[in-house]
mmCIF file of C-alpha atoms in Angstrom:
data_model
loop_
_atom_site.group_PDB
_atom_site.id
_atom_site.type_symbol
_atom_site.label_atom_id
_atom_site.label_comp_id
_atom_site.label_asym_id
_atom_site.label_seq_id
_atom_site.Cartn_x
_atom_site.Cartn_y
_atom_site.Cartn_z
ATOM 1 C CA UNK A 1 51.713 113.644 100.716
ATOM 2 C CA UNK A 2 50.805 115.813 104.111
ATOM 3 C CA UNK A 3 54.073 117.705 105.688
ATOM 4 C CA UNK A 4 53.279 115.693 108.736
ATOM 5 C CA UNK A 5 53.683 112.327 106.958
ATOM 6 C CA UNK A 6 56.898 113.663 105.230
ATOM 7 C CA UNK A 7 58.559 114.769 108.599
ATOM 8 C CA UNK A 8 57.777 111.455 109.677
ATOM 9 C CA UNK A 9 59.251 109.566 106.624
ATOM 10 C CA UNK A 10 62.627 111.900 106.943
ATOM 11 C CA UNK A 11 62.744 111.002 110.710
ATOM 12 C CA UNK A 12 62.570 107.252 110.072
ATOM 13 C CA UNK A 13 65.366 107.663 107.200
ATOM 14 C CA UNK A 14 67.593 109.540 109.790
ATOM 15 C CA UNK A 15 67.057 106.833 112.173
ATOM 16 C CA UNK A 16 67.921 103.977 109.862
ATOM 17 C CA UNK A 17 71.128 105.606 108.777
ATOM 18 C CA UNK A 18 72.135 106.251 112.518
ATOM 19 C CA UNK A 19 71.122 102.727 113.538
ATOM 20 C CA UNK A 20 73.152 101.023 110.712
ATOM 21 C CA UNK A 21 76.187 103.163 111.507
ATOM 22 C CA UNK A 22 76.282 102.406 115.212
ATOM 23 C CA UNK A 23 75.681 98.768 114.560
ATOM 24 C CA UNK A 24 78.214 98.419 112.208
ATOM 25 C CA UNK A 25 80.728 100.411 114.106
ATOM 26 C CA UNK A 26 80.189 98.315 117.101
ATOM 27 C CA UNK A 27 80.762 95.244 115.233
ATOM 28 C CA UNK A 28 84.030 96.422 113.760
ATOM 29 C CA UNK A 29 85.266 97.640 117.197
ATOM 30 C CA UNK A 30 84.613 94.326 118.968
ATOM 31 C CA UNK A 31 86.135 92.343 116.387
ATOM 32 C CA UNK A 32 88.986 94.278 116.601
ATOM 33 C CA UNK A 33 88.991 94.126 120.493
ATOM 34 C CA UNK A 34 88.619 90.543 120.242
ATOM 35 C CA UNK A 35 91.850 88.360 121.556
ATOM 36 C CA UNK A 36 91.777 86.566 118.436
ATOM 37 C CA UNK A 37 93.936 88.248 115.852
ATOM 38 C CA UNK A 38 92.386 87.851 112.578
ATOM 39 C CA UNK A 39 95.879 88.035 111.086
ATOM 40 C CA UNK A 40 97.106 85.046 112.826
ATOM 41 C CA UNK A 41 93.933 83.007 112.350
ATOM 42 C CA UNK A 42 94.257 83.609 108.755
ATOM 43 C CA UNK A 43 97.925 82.581 108.668
ATOM 44 C CA UNK A 44 96.927 79.407 110.663
ATOM 45 C CA UNK A 45 94.300 78.361 108.034
ATOM 46 C CA UNK A 46 96.639 78.843 105.001
ATOM 47 C CA UNK A 47 100.274 77.603 106.495
ATOM 48 C CA UNK A 48 101.339 74.691 108.457
ATOM 49 C CA UNK A 49 104.123 76.508 109.820
ATOM 50 C CA UNK A 50 103.133 79.859 111.363
ATOM 51 C CA UNK A 51 105.740 82.770 111.771
ATOM 52 C CA UNK A 52 105.567 86.178 112.955
ATOM 53 C CA UNK A 53 106.869 87.389 109.802
ATOM 54 C CA UNK A 54 103.943 85.834 107.994
ATOM 55 C CA UNK A 55 101.388 87.058 110.525
ATOM 56 C CA UNK A 56 102.722 90.653 109.843
ATOM 57 C CA UNK A 57 102.692 90.214 106.033
ATOM 58 C CA UNK A 58 99.012 89.066 106.557
ATOM 59 C CA UNK A 59 98.252 92.048 108.542
ATOM 60 C CA UNK A 60 99.364 94.321 106.100
ATOM 61 C CA UNK A 61 97.612 92.546 103.279
ATOM 62 C CA UNK A 62 94.480 92.610 105.132
ATOM 63 C CA UNK A 63 94.763 96.171 106.242
ATOM 64 C CA UNK A 64 95.075 95.754 109.850
ATOM 65 C CA UNK A 65 97.971 97.726 110.406
ATOM 66 C CA UNK A 66 96.143 100.980 109.712
ATOM 67 C CA UNK A 67 94.604 102.921 112.620
ATOM 68 C CA UNK A 68 91.373 101.582 113.704
ATOM 69 C CA UNK A 69 89.109 104.340 112.313
ATOM 70 C CA UNK A 70 90.550 104.416 109.030
ATOM 71 C CA UNK A 71 89.981 100.646 108.636
ATOM 72 C CA UNK A 72 86.197 101.141 109.451
ATOM 73 C CA UNK A 73 85.893 104.360 107.155
ATOM 74 C CA UNK A 74 87.641 102.534 104.385
ATOM 75 C CA UNK A 75 85.449 99.514 104.808
ATOM 76 C CA UNK A 76 82.233 101.715 104.699
ATOM 77 C CA UNK A 77 83.552 103.547 101.478
ATOM 78 C CA UNK A 78 84.083 99.947 99.932
ATOM 79 C CA UNK A 79 80.635 98.653 101.319
ATOM 80 C CA UNK A 80 78.869 101.627 99.665
ATOM 81 C CA UNK A 81 79.879 100.224 96.289
ATOM 82 C CA UNK A 82 78.946 96.706 97.493
ATOM 83 C CA UNK A 83 82.582 95.777 97.945
ATOM 84 C CA UNK A 84 82.858 93.935 101.337
ATOM 85 C CA UNK A 85 86.215 92.456 100.754
ATOM 86 C CA UNK A 86 87.477 88.810 100.301
ATOM 87 C CA UNK A 87 86.470 85.984 102.335
ATOM 88 C CA UNK A 88 89.683 85.037 104.632
ATOM 89 C CA UNK A 89 88.272 81.431 104.390
ATOM 90 C CA UNK A 90 87.120 80.809 100.769
ATOM 91 C CA UNK A 91 89.135 83.351 99.025
ATOM 92 C CA UNK A 92 85.742 84.485 97.257
ATOM 93 C CA UNK A 93 84.210 88.009 97.367
ATOM 94 C CA UNK A 94 82.162 88.672 100.383
ATOM 95 C CA UNK A 95 79.368 89.901 98.132
ATOM 96 C CA UNK A 96 79.157 86.643 96.217
ATOM 97 C CA UNK A 97 79.181 84.516 99.503
ATOM 98 C CA UNK A 98 76.494 86.851 101.255
ATOM 99 C CA UNK A 99 74.047 86.530 98.055
ATOM 100 C CA UNK A 100 74.360 82.863 97.810
ATOM 101 C CA UNK A 101 72.990 82.540 101.207
ATOM 102 C CA UNK A 102 70.701 85.479 101.871
ATOM 103 C CA UNK A 103 68.074 84.390 99.250
ATOM 104 C CA UNK A 104 68.071 81.203 101.124
ATOM 105 C CA UNK A 105 67.383 82.742 104.290
ATOM 106 C CA UNK A 106 65.055 85.330 103.163
ATOM 107 C CA UNK A 107 62.648 82.609 101.552
ATOM 108 C CA UNK A 108 62.745 80.632 104.571
ATOM 109 C CA UNK A 109 61.735 83.844 106.660
ATOM 110 C CA UNK A 110 59.041 85.096 104.183
ATOM 111 C CA UNK A 111 57.432 81.385 104.269
ATOM 112 C CA UNK A 112 57.656 81.689 108.119
ATOM 113 C CA UNK A 113 56.236 85.079 107.846
ATOM 114 C CA UNK A 114 53.154 83.729 105.778
ATOM 115 C CA UNK A 115 52.884 80.693 108.285
ATOM 116 C CA UNK A 116 52.456 82.841 111.211
ATOM 117 C CA UNK A 117 50.334 85.408 109.858
ATOM 118 C CA UNK A 118 47.819 82.551 109.022
ATOM 119 C CA UNK A 119 48.501 80.927 112.196
ATOM 120 C CA UNK A 120 48.382 83.763 114.264
ATOM 121 C CA UNK A 121 44.880 85.006 112.639
ATOM 122 C CA UNK A 122 43.443 81.416 113.318
ATOM 123 C CA UNK A 123 44.666 81.033 116.885
ATOM 124 C CA UNK A 124 43.810 84.656 117.705
ATOM 125 C CA UNK A 125 40.202 84.858 116.362
ATOM 126 C CA UNK A 126 39.712 81.120 118.070
ATOM 127 C CA UNK A 127 41.017 82.392 121.311
ATOM 128 C CA UNK A 128 38.923 85.496 121.017
ATOM 129 C CA UNK A 129 35.791 83.497 120.840
ATOM 130 C CA UNK A 130 36.355 80.776 123.401
ATOM 131 C CA UNK A 131 37.780 83.259 125.780
ATOM 132 C CA UNK A 132 35.022 82.010 128.447
ATOM 133 C CA UNK A 133 35.205 78.286 127.449
ATOM 134 C CA UNK A 134 37.051 75.416 128.412
ATOM 135 C CA UNK A 135 38.690 74.664 124.804
ATOM 136 C CA UNK A 136 39.697 78.553 124.676
ATOM 137 C CA UNK A 137 41.537 77.713 128.192
ATOM 138 C CA UNK A 138 43.346 74.837 126.550
ATOM 139 C CA UNK A 139 43.993 76.786 123.482
ATOM 140 C CA UNK A 140 45.699 79.234 125.783
ATOM 141 C CA UNK A 141 47.777 76.633 127.488
ATOM 142 C CA UNK A 142 48.703 75.001 124.372
ATOM 143 C CA UNK A 143 49.766 78.498 123.048
ATOM 144 C CA UNK A 144 51.984 79.109 126.246
ATOM 145 C CA UNK A 145 53.901 75.725 125.505
ATOM 146 C CA UNK A 146 54.573 76.692 121.968
ATOM 147 C CA UNK A 147 56.112 80.116 123.338
ATOM 148 C CA UNK A 148 58.142 78.237 125.648
ATOM 149 C CA UNK A 149 59.798 75.761 123.329
ATOM 150 C CA UNK A 150 62.940 76.844 121.373
ATOM 151 C CA UNK A 151 63.081 76.638 117.654
ATOM 152 C CA UNK A 152 66.484 74.394 117.764
ATOM 153 C CA UNK A 153 64.520 71.940 120.003
ATOM 154 C CA UNK A 154 61.444 71.751 117.660
ATOM 155 C CA UNK A 155 63.902 71.230 114.675
ATOM 156 C CA UNK A 156 65.466 68.151 116.457
ATOM 157 C CA UNK A 157 62.184 66.808 117.471
ATOM 158 C CA UNK A 158 60.905 67.394 113.999
ATOM 159 C CA UNK A 159 63.817 65.131 112.651
ATOM 160 C CA UNK A 160 63.474 62.701 114.977
ATOM 161 C CA UNK A 161 59.585 62.131 114.668
ATOM 162 C CA UNK A 162 59.053 62.960 111.092
ATOM 163 C CA UNK A 163 62.171 61.931 109.482
ATOM 164 C CA UNK A 164 63.709 58.855 111.356
ATOM 165 C CA UNK A 165 60.789 57.297 112.993
ATOM 166 C CA UNK A 166 57.710 57.897 110.687
ATOM 167 C CA UNK A 167 59.702 58.293 107.475
ATOM 168 C CA UNK A 168 57.156 60.946 106.328
ATOM 169 C CA UNK A 169 59.415 63.639 105.266
ATOM 170 C CA UNK A 170 63.321 64.082 104.215
ATOM 171 C CA UNK A 171 65.169 66.855 105.563
ATOM 172 C CA UNK A 172 67.985 66.401 103.025
ATOM 173 C CA UNK A 173 67.683 66.258 99.361
ATOM 174 C CA UNK A 174 64.557 68.248 99.150
ATOM 175 C CA UNK A 175 63.906 70.867 96.428
ATOM 176 C CA UNK A 176 61.289 73.787 95.880
ATOM 177 C CA UNK A 177 59.313 74.659 98.933
ATOM 178 C CA UNK A 178 59.771 71.271 100.872
ATOM 179 C CA UNK A 179 63.724 72.680 101.440
ATOM 180 C CA UNK A 180 62.488 75.186 103.268
ATOM 181 C CA UNK A 181 59.208 74.197 104.967
ATOM 182 C CA UNK A 182 60.866 72.283 108.248
ATOM 183 C CA UNK A 183 63.067 75.429 108.822
ATOM 184 C CA UNK A 184 60.200 77.685 108.295
ATOM 185 C CA UNK A 185 57.779 75.654 110.245
ATOM 186 C CA UNK A 186 59.990 75.465 113.473
ATOM 187 C CA UNK A 187 60.679 79.284 113.323
ATOM 188 C CA UNK A 188 56.903 80.261 113.140
ATOM 189 C CA UNK A 189 55.630 78.272 115.969
ATOM 190 C CA UNK A 190 56.781 80.463 118.638
ATOM 191 C CA UNK A 191 55.305 83.663 116.746
ATOM 192 C CA UNK A 192 52.028 81.957 115.812
ATOM 193 C CA UNK A 193 51.310 80.960 119.498
ATOM 194 C CA UNK A 194 52.851 84.617 120.648
ATOM 195 C CA UNK A 195 50.759 86.696 118.310
ATOM 196 C CA UNK A 196 47.737 84.445 118.569
ATOM 197 C CA UNK A 197 47.541 85.312 122.218
ATOM 198 C CA UNK A 198 48.337 88.970 121.495
ATOM 199 C CA UNK A 199 45.651 88.814 118.839
ATOM 200 C CA UNK A 200 42.998 87.376 121.033
ATOM 201 C CA UNK A 201 43.548 90.120 123.888
ATOM 202 C CA UNK A 202 43.709 92.771 121.280
ATOM 203 C CA UNK A 203 40.353 91.810 119.716
ATOM 204 C CA UNK A 204 38.707 91.650 123.178
ATOM 205 C CA UNK A 205 39.894 95.474 123.675
ATOM 206 C CA UNK A 206 38.641 96.180 120.203
ATOM 207 C CA UNK A 207 35.365 94.978 120.564
ATOM 208 C CA UNK A 208 34.699 97.201 123.800
ATOM 209 C CA UNK A 209 35.521 100.479 121.926
ATOM 210 C CA UNK A 210 33.027 102.961 121.114
ATOM 211 C CA UNK A 211 32.835 101.961 117.280
ATOM 212 C CA UNK A 212 31.991 98.513 118.142
ATOM 213 C CA UNK A 213 29.002 99.641 120.135
ATOM 214 C CA UNK A 214 28.199 101.956 117.445
ATOM 215 C CA UNK A 215 28.130 99.355 114.985
ATOM 216 C CA UNK A 216 25.701 97.044 117.162
ATOM 217 C CA UNK A 217 23.353 99.949 117.389
ATOM 218 C CA UNK A 218 23.331 99.981 113.670
ATOM 219 C CA UNK A 219 22.132 96.275 113.935
ATOM 220 C CA UNK A 220 25.213 94.828 112.246
ATOM 221 C CA UNK A 221 25.987 91.177 113.492
ATOM 222 C CA UNK A 222 28.887 90.437 115.839
ATOM 223 C CA UNK A 223 30.861 88.376 113.194
ATOM 224 C CA UNK A 224 30.629 91.310 110.745
ATOM 225 C CA UNK A 225 32.040 93.589 113.218
ATOM 226 C CA UNK A 226 34.901 91.358 114.330
ATOM 227 C CA UNK A 227 36.039 90.708 110.842
ATOM 228 C CA UNK A 228 35.456 94.113 109.352
ATOM 229 C CA UNK A 229 36.025 96.478 112.194
ATOM 230 C CA UNK A 230 37.863 94.578 115.373
ATOM 231 C CA UNK A 231 40.325 92.509 113.471
ATOM 232 C CA UNK A 232 41.717 95.543 111.178
ATOM 233 C CA UNK A 233 42.193 97.636 114.077
ATOM 234 C CA UNK A 234 43.902 94.771 116.054
ATOM 235 C CA UNK A 235 46.085 93.827 113.182
ATOM 236 C CA UNK A 236 47.460 97.489 112.889
ATOM 237 C CA UNK A 237 48.090 97.668 116.646
ATOM 238 C CA UNK A 238 50.506 94.548 116.266
ATOM 239 C CA UNK A 239 52.330 95.457 112.905
ATOM 240 C CA UNK A 240 55.398 96.767 114.259
ATOM 241 C CA UNK A 241 56.007 94.109 117.172
ATOM 242 C CA UNK A 242 55.358 91.391 114.123
ATOM 243 C CA UNK A 243 58.121 92.981 112.160
ATOM 244 C CA UNK A 244 60.272 92.450 115.278
ATOM 245 C CA UNK A 245 59.353 88.697 115.183
ATOM 246 C CA UNK A 246 60.469 88.271 111.491
ATOM 247 C CA UNK A 247 63.634 90.006 112.647
ATOM 248 C CA UNK A 248 63.837 87.489 115.427
ATOM 249 C CA UNK A 249 63.341 84.814 112.828
ATOM 250 C CA UNK A 250 65.751 86.176 110.844
ATOM 251 C CA UNK A 251 68.195 85.880 113.904
ATOM 252 C CA UNK A 252 66.838 82.456 115.158
ATOM 253 C CA UNK A 253 67.455 81.170 111.782
ATOM 254 C CA UNK A 254 71.380 81.012 112.264
ATOM 255 C CA UNK A 255 70.591 78.153 114.709
ATOM 256 C CA UNK A 256 67.571 76.282 112.960
ATOM 257 C CA UNK A 257 69.657 76.376 109.561
ATOM 258 C CA UNK A 258 72.566 74.472 111.480
ATOM 259 C CA UNK A 259 69.711 71.691 112.789
ATOM 260 C CA UNK A 260 68.618 71.057 109.355
ATOM 261 C CA UNK A 261 72.152 71.527 107.298
ATOM 262 C CA UNK A 262 70.337 74.491 105.313
ATOM 263 C CA UNK A 263 73.251 76.745 103.864
ATOM 264 C CA UNK A 264 71.405 79.904 104.463
ATOM 265 C CA UNK A 265 72.776 83.309 106.003
ATOM 266 C CA UNK A 266 72.628 81.994 109.671
ATOM 267 C CA UNK A 267 74.366 79.209 108.846
ATOM 268 C CA UNK A 268 77.362 81.240 107.116
ATOM 269 C CA UNK A 269 77.362 83.977 110.204
ATOM 270 C CA UNK A 270 78.079 80.889 112.402
ATOM 271 C CA UNK A 271 80.683 79.382 110.171
ATOM 272 C CA UNK A 272 82.453 82.761 109.948
ATOM 273 C CA UNK A 273 82.463 83.391 113.603
ATOM 274 C CA UNK A 274 84.099 79.982 114.214
ATOM 275 C CA UNK A 275 86.830 80.523 111.417
ATOM 276 C CA UNK A 276 87.284 84.376 112.481
ATOM 277 C CA UNK A 277 86.325 85.534 108.768
ATOM 278 C CA UNK A 278 86.079 89.083 109.443
ATOM 279 C CA UNK A 279 85.149 90.258 106.049
ATOM 280 C CA UNK A 280 82.133 88.082 106.078
ATOM 281 C CA UNK A 281 81.164 88.623 109.683
ATOM 282 C CA UNK A 282 81.507 92.650 108.970
ATOM 283 C CA UNK A 283 79.278 92.200 105.723
ATOM 284 C CA UNK A 284 76.665 89.986 107.269
ATOM 285 C CA UNK A 285 76.189 92.546 110.355
ATOM 286 C CA UNK A 286 75.558 95.437 107.608
ATOM 287 C CA UNK A 287 73.124 93.244 106.035
ATOM 288 C CA UNK A 288 71.147 92.096 109.228
ATOM 289 C CA UNK A 289 71.041 95.782 110.413
ATOM 290 C CA UNK A 290 69.761 97.010 107.160
ATOM 291 C CA UNK A 291 67.116 94.482 107.095
ATOM 292 C CA UNK A 292 66.041 94.529 110.579
ATOM 293 C CA UNK A 293 66.040 98.235 110.745
ATOM 294 C CA UNK A 294 64.305 98.950 107.212
ATOM 295 C CA UNK A 295 61.576 96.066 108.120
ATOM 296 C CA UNK A 296 60.910 97.799 111.377
ATOM 297 C CA UNK A 297 60.831 101.111 110.056
ATOM 298 C CA UNK A 298 58.520 100.358 107.310
ATOM 299 C CA UNK A 299 55.907 98.578 109.337
ATOM 300 C CA UNK A 300 55.753 101.460 111.692
ATOM 301 C CA UNK A 301 55.329 103.797 108.640
ATOM 302 C CA UNK A 302 52.659 101.563 107.508
ATOM 303 C CA UNK A 303 50.826 101.534 110.788
ATOM 304 C CA UNK A 304 51.174 105.271 110.648
ATOM 305 C CA UNK A 305 49.412 105.622 107.533
ATOM 306 C CA UNK A 306 46.767 102.828 108.399
ATOM 307 C CA UNK A 307 45.893 104.775 111.642
ATOM 308 C CA UNK A 308 45.551 107.900 110.008
ATOM 309 C CA UNK A 309 43.259 106.458 107.283
ATOM 310 C CA UNK A 310 41.213 104.924 109.906
ATOM 311 C CA UNK A 311 41.102 107.934 111.843
ATOM 312 C CA UNK A 312 39.827 109.806 108.463
ATOM 313 C CA UNK A 313 36.998 106.991 108.409
ATOM 314 C CA UNK A 314 35.927 107.492 111.837
ATOM 315 C CA UNK A 315 37.541 104.297 113.728
ATOM 316 C CA UNK A 316 39.585 104.538 116.534
ATOM 317 C CA UNK A 317 42.735 105.193 114.822
#
């Protein structure tokens, strides 16, 4: 591994650690600065009569009587050992609650990512090929509509049309991939349309580069140049922003999962915020920050390596 690559990796690791620290600290401070006291909310959920003595005992039990920074560093020390505390709502370990829901949402996001990859490749390639034709203009208009429609609206429309009116699909009681398909589809539509447009524009730019002209001079067909030269360069350019779209899918899952009553990670976060379950919220924010930052850093590193390889082979890089 070259020294330049090692420095790049070390810098990315430092950015990941710093970002996770800042995000979790802000989450912790905002929860504590909220006008709703977690100790009071805890007592109200577990007792018919609320007294100040009960609130004070709950505050001591939850560790809320300690200085704010000490509370944070205690939580960090325990979180390193995968101990996020006990849920105030269920009384179960937060790690167990998160584990049950994270796997569901990761499956949804993974399926959505596959749909976005295939869909964006198809839409982007068709958009490039039809850039000067009427059907290409219609495709561009359709992608603009797809970008504008929010995922939760697609979810409600999906249920209304395909489940209630047509009866083609069921949104409850499904197993296997059918359990995650409706949510993943609603999350992927915006990404397919958005990255389809971006890929079409990137292909148009790539096919005008010098390496494409040299390939034409060598007698290679336009289709060969598009598939084996233009597409790889265009895809590498879109990798970091595509990872951000996957991160956005992870965030949007909170709303769409509620629409389909899928007990995933987003569903858990919304429920925890409503119930003021601070241990769940802190643990969820940490997991979200880790996934988003690591995913973004990984794709940037992959882009860096692929570009270096393309430069070595004589591409644009």
